Every structure is written in structure tokens, then in C-alpha cells.
Tab-separated table of C-alpha atoms and ligand atoms in Angstrom:
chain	number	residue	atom	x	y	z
B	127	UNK	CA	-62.255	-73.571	136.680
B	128	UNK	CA	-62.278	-69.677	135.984
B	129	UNK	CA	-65.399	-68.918	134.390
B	130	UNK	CA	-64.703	-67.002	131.178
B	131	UNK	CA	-67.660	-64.660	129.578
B	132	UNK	CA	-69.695	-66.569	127.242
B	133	UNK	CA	-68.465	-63.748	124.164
B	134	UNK	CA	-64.777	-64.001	125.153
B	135	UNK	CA	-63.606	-67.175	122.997
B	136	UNK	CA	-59.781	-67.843	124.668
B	137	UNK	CA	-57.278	-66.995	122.687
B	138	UNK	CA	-55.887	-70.695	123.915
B	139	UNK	CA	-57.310	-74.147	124.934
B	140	UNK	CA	-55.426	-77.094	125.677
B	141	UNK	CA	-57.950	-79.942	125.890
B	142	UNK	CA	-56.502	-83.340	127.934
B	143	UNK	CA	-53.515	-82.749	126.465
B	144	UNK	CA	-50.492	-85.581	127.320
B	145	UNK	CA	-46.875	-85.272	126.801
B	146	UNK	CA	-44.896	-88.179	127.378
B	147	UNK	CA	-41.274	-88.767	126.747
B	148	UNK	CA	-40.302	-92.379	126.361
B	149	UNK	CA	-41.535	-93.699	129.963
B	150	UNK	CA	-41.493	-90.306	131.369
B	151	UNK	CA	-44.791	-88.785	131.419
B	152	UNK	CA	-44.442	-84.818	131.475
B	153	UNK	CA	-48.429	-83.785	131.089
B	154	UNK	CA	-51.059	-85.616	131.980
B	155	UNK	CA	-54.750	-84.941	130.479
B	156	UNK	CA	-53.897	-80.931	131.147
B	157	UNK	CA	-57.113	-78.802	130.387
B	158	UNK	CA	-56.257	-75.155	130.429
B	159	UNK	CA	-57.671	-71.979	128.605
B	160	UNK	CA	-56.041	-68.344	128.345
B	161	UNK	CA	-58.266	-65.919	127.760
B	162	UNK	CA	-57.900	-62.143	126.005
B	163	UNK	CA	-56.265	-59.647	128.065
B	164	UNK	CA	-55.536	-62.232	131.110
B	165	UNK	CA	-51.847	-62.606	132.775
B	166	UNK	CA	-51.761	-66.562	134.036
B	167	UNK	CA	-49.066	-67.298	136.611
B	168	UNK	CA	-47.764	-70.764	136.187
B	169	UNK	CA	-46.123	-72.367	139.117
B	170	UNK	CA	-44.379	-75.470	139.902
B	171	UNK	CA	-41.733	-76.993	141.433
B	172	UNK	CA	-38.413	-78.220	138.697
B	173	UNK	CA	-40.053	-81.150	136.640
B	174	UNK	CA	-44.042	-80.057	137.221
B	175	UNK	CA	-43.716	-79.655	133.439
B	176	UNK	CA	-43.945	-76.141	132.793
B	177	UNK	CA	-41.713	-75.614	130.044
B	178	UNK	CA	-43.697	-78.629	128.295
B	179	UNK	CA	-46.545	-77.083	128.682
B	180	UNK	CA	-45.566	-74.257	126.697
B	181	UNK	CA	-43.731	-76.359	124.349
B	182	UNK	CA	-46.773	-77.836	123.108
B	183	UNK	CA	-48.718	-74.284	123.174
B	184	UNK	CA	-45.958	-72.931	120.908
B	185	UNK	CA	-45.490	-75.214	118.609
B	186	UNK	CA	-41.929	-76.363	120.141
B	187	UNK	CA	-43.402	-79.986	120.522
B	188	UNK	CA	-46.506	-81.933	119.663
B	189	UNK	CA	-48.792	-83.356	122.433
B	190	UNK	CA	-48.697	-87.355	122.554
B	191	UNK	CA	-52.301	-86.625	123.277
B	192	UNK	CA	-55.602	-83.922	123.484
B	193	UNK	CA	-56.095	-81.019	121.945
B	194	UNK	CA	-54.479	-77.452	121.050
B	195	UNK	CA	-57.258	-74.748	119.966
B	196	UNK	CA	-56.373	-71.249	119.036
B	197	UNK	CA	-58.724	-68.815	119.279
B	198	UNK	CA	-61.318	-71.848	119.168
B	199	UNK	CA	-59.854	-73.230	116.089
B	200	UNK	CA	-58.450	-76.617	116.583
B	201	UNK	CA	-55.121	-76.799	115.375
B	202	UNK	CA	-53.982	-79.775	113.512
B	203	UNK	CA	-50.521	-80.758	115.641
B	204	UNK	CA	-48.369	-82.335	112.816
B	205	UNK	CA	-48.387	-78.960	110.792
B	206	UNK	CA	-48.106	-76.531	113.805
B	207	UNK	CA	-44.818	-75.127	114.649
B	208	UNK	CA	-42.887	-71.930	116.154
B	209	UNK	CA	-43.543	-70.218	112.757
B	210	UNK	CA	-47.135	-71.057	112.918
B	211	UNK	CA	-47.122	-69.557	116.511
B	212	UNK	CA	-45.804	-66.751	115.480
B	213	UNK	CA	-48.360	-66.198	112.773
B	214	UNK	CA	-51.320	-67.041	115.244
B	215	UNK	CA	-49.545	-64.200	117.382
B	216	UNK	CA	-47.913	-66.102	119.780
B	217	UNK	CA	-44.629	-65.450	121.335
B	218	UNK	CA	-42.515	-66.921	123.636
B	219	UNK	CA	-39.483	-65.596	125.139
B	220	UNK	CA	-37.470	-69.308	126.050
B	221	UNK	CA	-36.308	-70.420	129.564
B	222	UNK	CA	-33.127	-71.244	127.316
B	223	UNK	CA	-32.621	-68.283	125.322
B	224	UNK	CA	-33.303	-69.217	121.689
B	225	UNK	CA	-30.808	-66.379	120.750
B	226	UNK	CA	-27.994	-67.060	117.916
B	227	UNK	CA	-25.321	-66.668	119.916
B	228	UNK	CA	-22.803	-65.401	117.181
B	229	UNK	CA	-25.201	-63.576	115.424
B	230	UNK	CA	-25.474	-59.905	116.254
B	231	UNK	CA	-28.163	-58.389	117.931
B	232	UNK	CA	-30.259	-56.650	115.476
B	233	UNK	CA	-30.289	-60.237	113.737
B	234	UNK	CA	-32.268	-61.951	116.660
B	235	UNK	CA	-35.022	-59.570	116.591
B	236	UNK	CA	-35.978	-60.675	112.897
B	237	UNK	CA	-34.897	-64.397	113.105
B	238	UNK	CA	-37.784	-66.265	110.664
B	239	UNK	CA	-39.534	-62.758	110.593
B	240	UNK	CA	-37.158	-60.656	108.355
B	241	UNK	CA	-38.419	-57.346	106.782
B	242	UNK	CA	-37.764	-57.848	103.187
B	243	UNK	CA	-37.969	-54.795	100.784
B	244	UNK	CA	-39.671	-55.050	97.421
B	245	UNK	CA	-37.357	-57.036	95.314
B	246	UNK	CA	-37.500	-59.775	98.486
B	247	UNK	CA	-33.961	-59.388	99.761
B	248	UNK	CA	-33.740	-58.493	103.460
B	249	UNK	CA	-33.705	-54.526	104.253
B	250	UNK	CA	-30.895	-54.449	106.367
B	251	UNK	CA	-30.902	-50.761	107.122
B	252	UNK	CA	-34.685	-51.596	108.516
B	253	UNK	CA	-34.004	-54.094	110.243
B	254	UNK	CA	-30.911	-52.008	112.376
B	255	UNK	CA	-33.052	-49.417	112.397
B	256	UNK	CA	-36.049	-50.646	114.313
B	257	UNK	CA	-33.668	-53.364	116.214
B	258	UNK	CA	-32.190	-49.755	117.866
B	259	UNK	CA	-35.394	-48.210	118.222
B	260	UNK	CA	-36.665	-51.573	120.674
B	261	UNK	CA	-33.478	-51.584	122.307
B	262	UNK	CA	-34.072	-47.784	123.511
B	263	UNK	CA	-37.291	-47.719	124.172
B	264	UNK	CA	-38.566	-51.173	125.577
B	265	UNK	CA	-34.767	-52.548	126.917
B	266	UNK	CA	-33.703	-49.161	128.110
B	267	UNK	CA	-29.861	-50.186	126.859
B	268	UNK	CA	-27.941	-47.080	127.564
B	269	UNK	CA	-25.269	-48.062	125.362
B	270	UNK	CA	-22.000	-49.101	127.127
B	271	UNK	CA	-19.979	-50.975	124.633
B	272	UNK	CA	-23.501	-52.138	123.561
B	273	UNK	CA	-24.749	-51.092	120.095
B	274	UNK	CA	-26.517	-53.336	117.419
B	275	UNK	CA	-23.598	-54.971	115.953
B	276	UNK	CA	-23.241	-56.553	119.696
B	277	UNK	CA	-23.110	-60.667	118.916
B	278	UNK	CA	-25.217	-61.881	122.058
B	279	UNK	CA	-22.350	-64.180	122.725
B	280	UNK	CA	-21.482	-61.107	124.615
B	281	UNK	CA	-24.436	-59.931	126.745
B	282	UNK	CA	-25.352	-60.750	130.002
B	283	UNK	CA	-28.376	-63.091	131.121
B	284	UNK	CA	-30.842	-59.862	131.692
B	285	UNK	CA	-29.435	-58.310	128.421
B	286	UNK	CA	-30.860	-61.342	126.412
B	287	UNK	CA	-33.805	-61.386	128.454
B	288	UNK	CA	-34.603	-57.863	127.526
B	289	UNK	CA	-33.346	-58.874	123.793
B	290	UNK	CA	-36.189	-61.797	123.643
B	291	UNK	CA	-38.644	-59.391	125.252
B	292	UNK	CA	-38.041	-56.479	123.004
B	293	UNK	CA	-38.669	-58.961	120.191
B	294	UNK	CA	-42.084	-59.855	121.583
B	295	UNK	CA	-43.137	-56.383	122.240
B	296	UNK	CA	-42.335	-55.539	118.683
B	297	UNK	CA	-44.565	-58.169	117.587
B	298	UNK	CA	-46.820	-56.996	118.998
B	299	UNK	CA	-48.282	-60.558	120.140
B	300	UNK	CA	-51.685	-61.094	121.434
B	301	UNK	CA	-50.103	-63.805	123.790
B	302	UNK	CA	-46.989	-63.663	125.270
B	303	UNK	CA	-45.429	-66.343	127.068
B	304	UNK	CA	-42.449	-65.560	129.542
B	305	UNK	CA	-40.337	-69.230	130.724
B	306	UNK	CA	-38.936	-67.911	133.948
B	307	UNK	CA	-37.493	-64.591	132.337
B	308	UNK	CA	-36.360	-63.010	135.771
B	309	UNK	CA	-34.045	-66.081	136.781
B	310	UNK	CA	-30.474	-64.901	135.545
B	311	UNK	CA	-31.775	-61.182	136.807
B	312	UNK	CA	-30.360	-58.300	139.275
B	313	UNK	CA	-32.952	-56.932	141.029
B	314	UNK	CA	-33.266	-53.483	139.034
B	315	UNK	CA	-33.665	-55.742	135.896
B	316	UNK	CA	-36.446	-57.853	137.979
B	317	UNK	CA	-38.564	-54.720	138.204
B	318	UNK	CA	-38.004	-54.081	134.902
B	319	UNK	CA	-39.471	-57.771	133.783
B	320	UNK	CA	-42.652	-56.853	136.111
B	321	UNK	CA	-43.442	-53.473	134.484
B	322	UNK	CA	-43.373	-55.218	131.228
B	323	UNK	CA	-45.712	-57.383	132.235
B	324	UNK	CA	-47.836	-54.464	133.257
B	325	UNK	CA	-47.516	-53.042	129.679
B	326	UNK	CA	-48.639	-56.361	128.639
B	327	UNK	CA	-52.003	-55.817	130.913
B	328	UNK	CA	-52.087	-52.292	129.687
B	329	UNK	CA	-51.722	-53.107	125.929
B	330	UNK	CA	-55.139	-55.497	125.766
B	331	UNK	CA	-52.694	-58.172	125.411
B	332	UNK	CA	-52.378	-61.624	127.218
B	333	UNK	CA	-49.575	-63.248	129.038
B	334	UNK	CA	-48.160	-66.713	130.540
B	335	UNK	CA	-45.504	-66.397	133.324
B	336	UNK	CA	-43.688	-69.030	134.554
B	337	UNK	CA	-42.097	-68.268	137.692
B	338	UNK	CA	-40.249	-69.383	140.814
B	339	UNK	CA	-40.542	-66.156	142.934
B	340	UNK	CA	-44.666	-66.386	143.738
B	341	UNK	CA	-44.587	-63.151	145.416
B	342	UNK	CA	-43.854	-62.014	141.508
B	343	UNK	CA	-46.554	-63.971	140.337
B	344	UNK	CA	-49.097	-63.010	143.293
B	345	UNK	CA	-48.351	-59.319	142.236
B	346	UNK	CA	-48.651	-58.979	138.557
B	347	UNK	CA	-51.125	-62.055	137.802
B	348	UNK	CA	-54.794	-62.011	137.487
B	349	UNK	CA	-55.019	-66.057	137.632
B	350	UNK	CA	-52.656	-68.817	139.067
B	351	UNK	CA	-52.617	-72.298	137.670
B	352	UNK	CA	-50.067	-74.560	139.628
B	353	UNK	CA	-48.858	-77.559	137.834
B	354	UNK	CA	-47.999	-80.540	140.023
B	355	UNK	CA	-46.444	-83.565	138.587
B	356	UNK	CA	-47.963	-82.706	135.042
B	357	UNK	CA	-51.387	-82.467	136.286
B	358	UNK	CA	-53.323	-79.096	137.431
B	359	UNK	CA	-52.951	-78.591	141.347
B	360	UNK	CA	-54.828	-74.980	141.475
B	361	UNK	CA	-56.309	-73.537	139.212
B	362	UNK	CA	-58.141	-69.979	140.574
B	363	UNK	CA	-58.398	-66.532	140.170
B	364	UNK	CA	-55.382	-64.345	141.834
B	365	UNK	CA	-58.352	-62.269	144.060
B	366	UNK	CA	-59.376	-65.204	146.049
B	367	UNK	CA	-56.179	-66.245	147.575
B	368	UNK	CA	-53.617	-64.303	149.519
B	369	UNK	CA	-49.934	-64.355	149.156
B	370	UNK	CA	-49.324	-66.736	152.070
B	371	UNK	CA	-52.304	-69.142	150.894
B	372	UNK	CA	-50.662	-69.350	147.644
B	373	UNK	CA	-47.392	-70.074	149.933
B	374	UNK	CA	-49.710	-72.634	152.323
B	375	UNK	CA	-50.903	-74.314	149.025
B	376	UNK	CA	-47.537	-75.186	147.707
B	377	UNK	CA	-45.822	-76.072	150.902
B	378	UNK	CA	-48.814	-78.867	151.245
B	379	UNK	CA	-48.577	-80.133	147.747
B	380	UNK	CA	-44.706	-80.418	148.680
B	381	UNK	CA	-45.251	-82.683	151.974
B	382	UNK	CA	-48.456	-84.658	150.085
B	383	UNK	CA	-45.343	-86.380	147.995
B	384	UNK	CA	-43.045	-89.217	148.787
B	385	UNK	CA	-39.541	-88.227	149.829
B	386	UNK	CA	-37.816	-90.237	147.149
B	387	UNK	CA	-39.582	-88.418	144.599
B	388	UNK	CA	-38.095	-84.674	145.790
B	389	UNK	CA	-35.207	-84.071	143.938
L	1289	LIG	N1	-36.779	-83.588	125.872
L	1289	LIG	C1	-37.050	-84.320	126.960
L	1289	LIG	N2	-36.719	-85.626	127.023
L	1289	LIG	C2	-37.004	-86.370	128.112
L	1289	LIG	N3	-37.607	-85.891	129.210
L	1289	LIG	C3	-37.951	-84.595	129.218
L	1289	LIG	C4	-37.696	-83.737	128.099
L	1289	LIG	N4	-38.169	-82.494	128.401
L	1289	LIG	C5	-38.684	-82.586	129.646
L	1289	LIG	N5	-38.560	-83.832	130.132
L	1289	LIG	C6	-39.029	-84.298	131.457
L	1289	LIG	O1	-40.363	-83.895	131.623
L	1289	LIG	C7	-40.605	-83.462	132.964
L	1289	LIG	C8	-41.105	-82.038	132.949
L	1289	LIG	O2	-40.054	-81.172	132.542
L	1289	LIG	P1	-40.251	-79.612	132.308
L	1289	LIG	O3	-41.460	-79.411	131.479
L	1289	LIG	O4	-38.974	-79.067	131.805
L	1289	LIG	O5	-40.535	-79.107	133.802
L	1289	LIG	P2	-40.460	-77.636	134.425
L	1289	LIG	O6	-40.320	-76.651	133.327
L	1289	LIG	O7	-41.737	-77.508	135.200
L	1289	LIG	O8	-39.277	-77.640	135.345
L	1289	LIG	C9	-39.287	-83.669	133.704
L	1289	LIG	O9	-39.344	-84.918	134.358
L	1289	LIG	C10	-38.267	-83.655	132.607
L	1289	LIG	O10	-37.134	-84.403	132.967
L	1290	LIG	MG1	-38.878	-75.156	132.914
């Protein structure tokens, strides 16, 4: 275990939390805390249960079993949800890209967040407005064919990667959690999901990433947690292992399990 400062409450604790689908157990008794300001690496192989994880943290699914606490406030599973996520200011930019596909851009950044003016009704002109400000600033879309009107049926893998991250910049999360966001990516557009990580760091703000590439994770992270068959394999700050430890670690977890079970 990473030992947190007494003062520093986490801004998430799972507590022996199980997730089981039908006979297929995806989590098993998974204890794990996030504290403020802290970028977690999570590794696994396909299957570890990653994206489960972070399905339960976000409100995507509730845990067969254990615990969710939020900013040490336990939070009762049957009314939690992505909207209550949100509210606790936490975001999550989806291995599948939640985008509306046939909805235009501008739309996606506001999806169950609109800005409403002071009759109710939703102020479109805002909404464009501050959809074209992200889209400069944080995406760095230089506009080729590409405006706000764009339906994301239309954009490229890194394009709605940078649309999902834009969002969670905007809103200005205290815990952002990234499911693989570099895996559709060209390199430039790699280095460009690593910087905003950085910002993340910079900004006071806190940070899951789930990703395959641990040289990624060994750069930006300041702690690695490697799930193994739903169950935490490593759990350690990012200081007291080396790249090729990190590399060792995983390669031995791979030959500790039973051919038939690789797939
Ligand atoms: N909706 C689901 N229904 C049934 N099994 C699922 C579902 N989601 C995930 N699983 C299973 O749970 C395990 C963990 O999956 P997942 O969390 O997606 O792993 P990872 O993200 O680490 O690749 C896998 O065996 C997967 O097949
Ligand atoms: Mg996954």
C-alpha cells in the first residue's frame, strides 16, 4: 500500500469491491484509493478488468460487492450513476467513445450538462461558443473541414479522443479517468495525450490511466497499480521501480498463469 498523509482524505476508495458477471468474476475484493493531485497508472493484460474497475468508480455499473467512497463519503450504489459522477467531479473519457455519433460536435461537450439560459431552454450560441473555444485551445483542431457543426460520425479515433478530453478539461474535474485514450492514436497525437496528462499534474487535479504502452505509464505516473485477473498484482509508487522492473514484473505475472488461460 502507498501511504497517503493522514490530512489528505482520497478523493476515491474502493473497499473489497467484487464485480461479477453471471459466472464470470471481473473484480475480486479490489481495495484501491486515489488520492488529490496523484496520476495512477493502471495496467493489465485484456480481461484483468480494467474497464470494470472504472465502471464501478463512475457510476457505469454497480459493484456485486464492497464499497465505493468519495471523498470519504460512502456512496450508496443503487442511486449512483454517470450523472452523479459527474456532480462528485468525476470524469471519464470511455475506452468506447461515449460520443453521439450523429450528433455534432459542440453537442457532445454538453451531453447531460447543457448550459441553459434563464428561462431554462438550452443557450445554443453558448454552448458553440465555448465548444470552439476547447477545441482551439485544449484539442489544437486547426480546422480542416472541421468546425463545430462536424457530426463525430466523421472524425477520426484521435479527433474523438481529443473531443472526450476537451470535455473533461472543461469540467474542470478533480478526477479524471482516461480508458486507454492513446490506442486509436498517431504518434504526434500520443504526445499530445501525455502533455495533457501533465496539465492534469499541473492543474492540482487527479488522474487514472489505463494503458497498454507502460513506457507511457512509467513516464507520466506517480503510482502503478497492476490488475491481474481482477485482483491487485502491484500496487507501488512509480519512484521505486524502473522501467524494465515494471517490464520484469509483468512478464512474470504472464508465465505464473496456465497456458489455456492466455488468450
Ligand atoms: N458486460 C459484461 N458482461 C459479461 N462479461 C463482461 C462484461 N464486461 C466485462 N466482462 C468480462 O469481465 C472481464 C474483465 O473485463 P474488462 O474489465 O473489460 O477488462 P480490461 O478492461 O482489463 O481488458 C473479462 O473477462 C470480460 O470478458
Ligand atoms: Mg478495457
Amino acid at each position: 500500500m502507498t501511504v497517503t498523509p493522514a490530512a489528505a482524505t482520497p478523493i476515491v476508495r474502493l473497499e473489497n469491491v467484487g464485480k461479477r458477471y453471471g459466472k464470470v468474476v471481473s473484480l475480486k475484493e479490489v481495495t484501491l484509493e486515489i488520492g488529490p493531485n496523484e496520476i495512477v497508472g493502471l495496467i493489465g493484460d485484456n480481461g484483468a478488468g480494467k474497464s470494470t474497475l472504472i465502471k464501478v468508480l463512475t457510476g457505469v455499473e454497480p459493484p456485486t460487492s464492497g464499497a465505493l467512497y468519495v471523498r470519504g463519503q460512502r456512496i450508496d450504489a443503487s442511486s449512483y450513476s454517470v450523472k452523479e459522477a459527474h456532480k462528485l467531479r468525476i470524469e471519464t473519457v470511455y475506452q468506447d467513445s461515449s460520443l453521439g455519433e450523429k450528433q455534432p460536435l459542440w453537442r457532445n461537450f454538453f451531453v447531460g450538462r447543457p448550459i441553459t439560459n434563464r428561462f431554462g431552454f438550452i443557450d445554443v450560441k453558448a454552448e458553440k461558443r465555448i465548444a470552439e473555444a476547447i477545441m482551439r485551445s485544449t484539442i489544437g483542431f486547426r480546422g480542416v473541414g472541421l468546425d463545430v457543426d462536424t457530426p463525430v460520425s466523421r472524425l477520426s479515433g484521435g479527433e474523438r479522443q481529443g473531443v472526450a478530453i476537451g470535455r473533461a478539461m472543461h469540467f474542470d474535474s478533480d478526477l479524471i479517468v482516461l480508458d486507454e485514450p492513446t490506442v486509436a492514436l498517431a504518434l504526434k497525437e500520443v504526445q499530445k495525450v501525455l502533455d495533457f496528462i501533465r496539465s492534469i499534474k499541473a492543474g492540482g487535479r487527479s488522474c487514472i490511466y489505463i494503458e497498454h504502452n507502460i513506457h507511457h505509464v512509467h513516464e507520466v505516473c506517480d503510482r502503478l497499480v497492476v490488475l491481474d485477473r481482477g485482483e491487485i498484482a502491484l500496487d507501488a509508487p512509480t519512484s521505486s521501480m524502473t522501467y524494465q522492473e515494471l517490464a520484469d514484473f509483468l512478464m512474470s505475472l504472464h508465465h505464473r498463469r496456465p497456458a489455456a488461460a492466455t488468450h
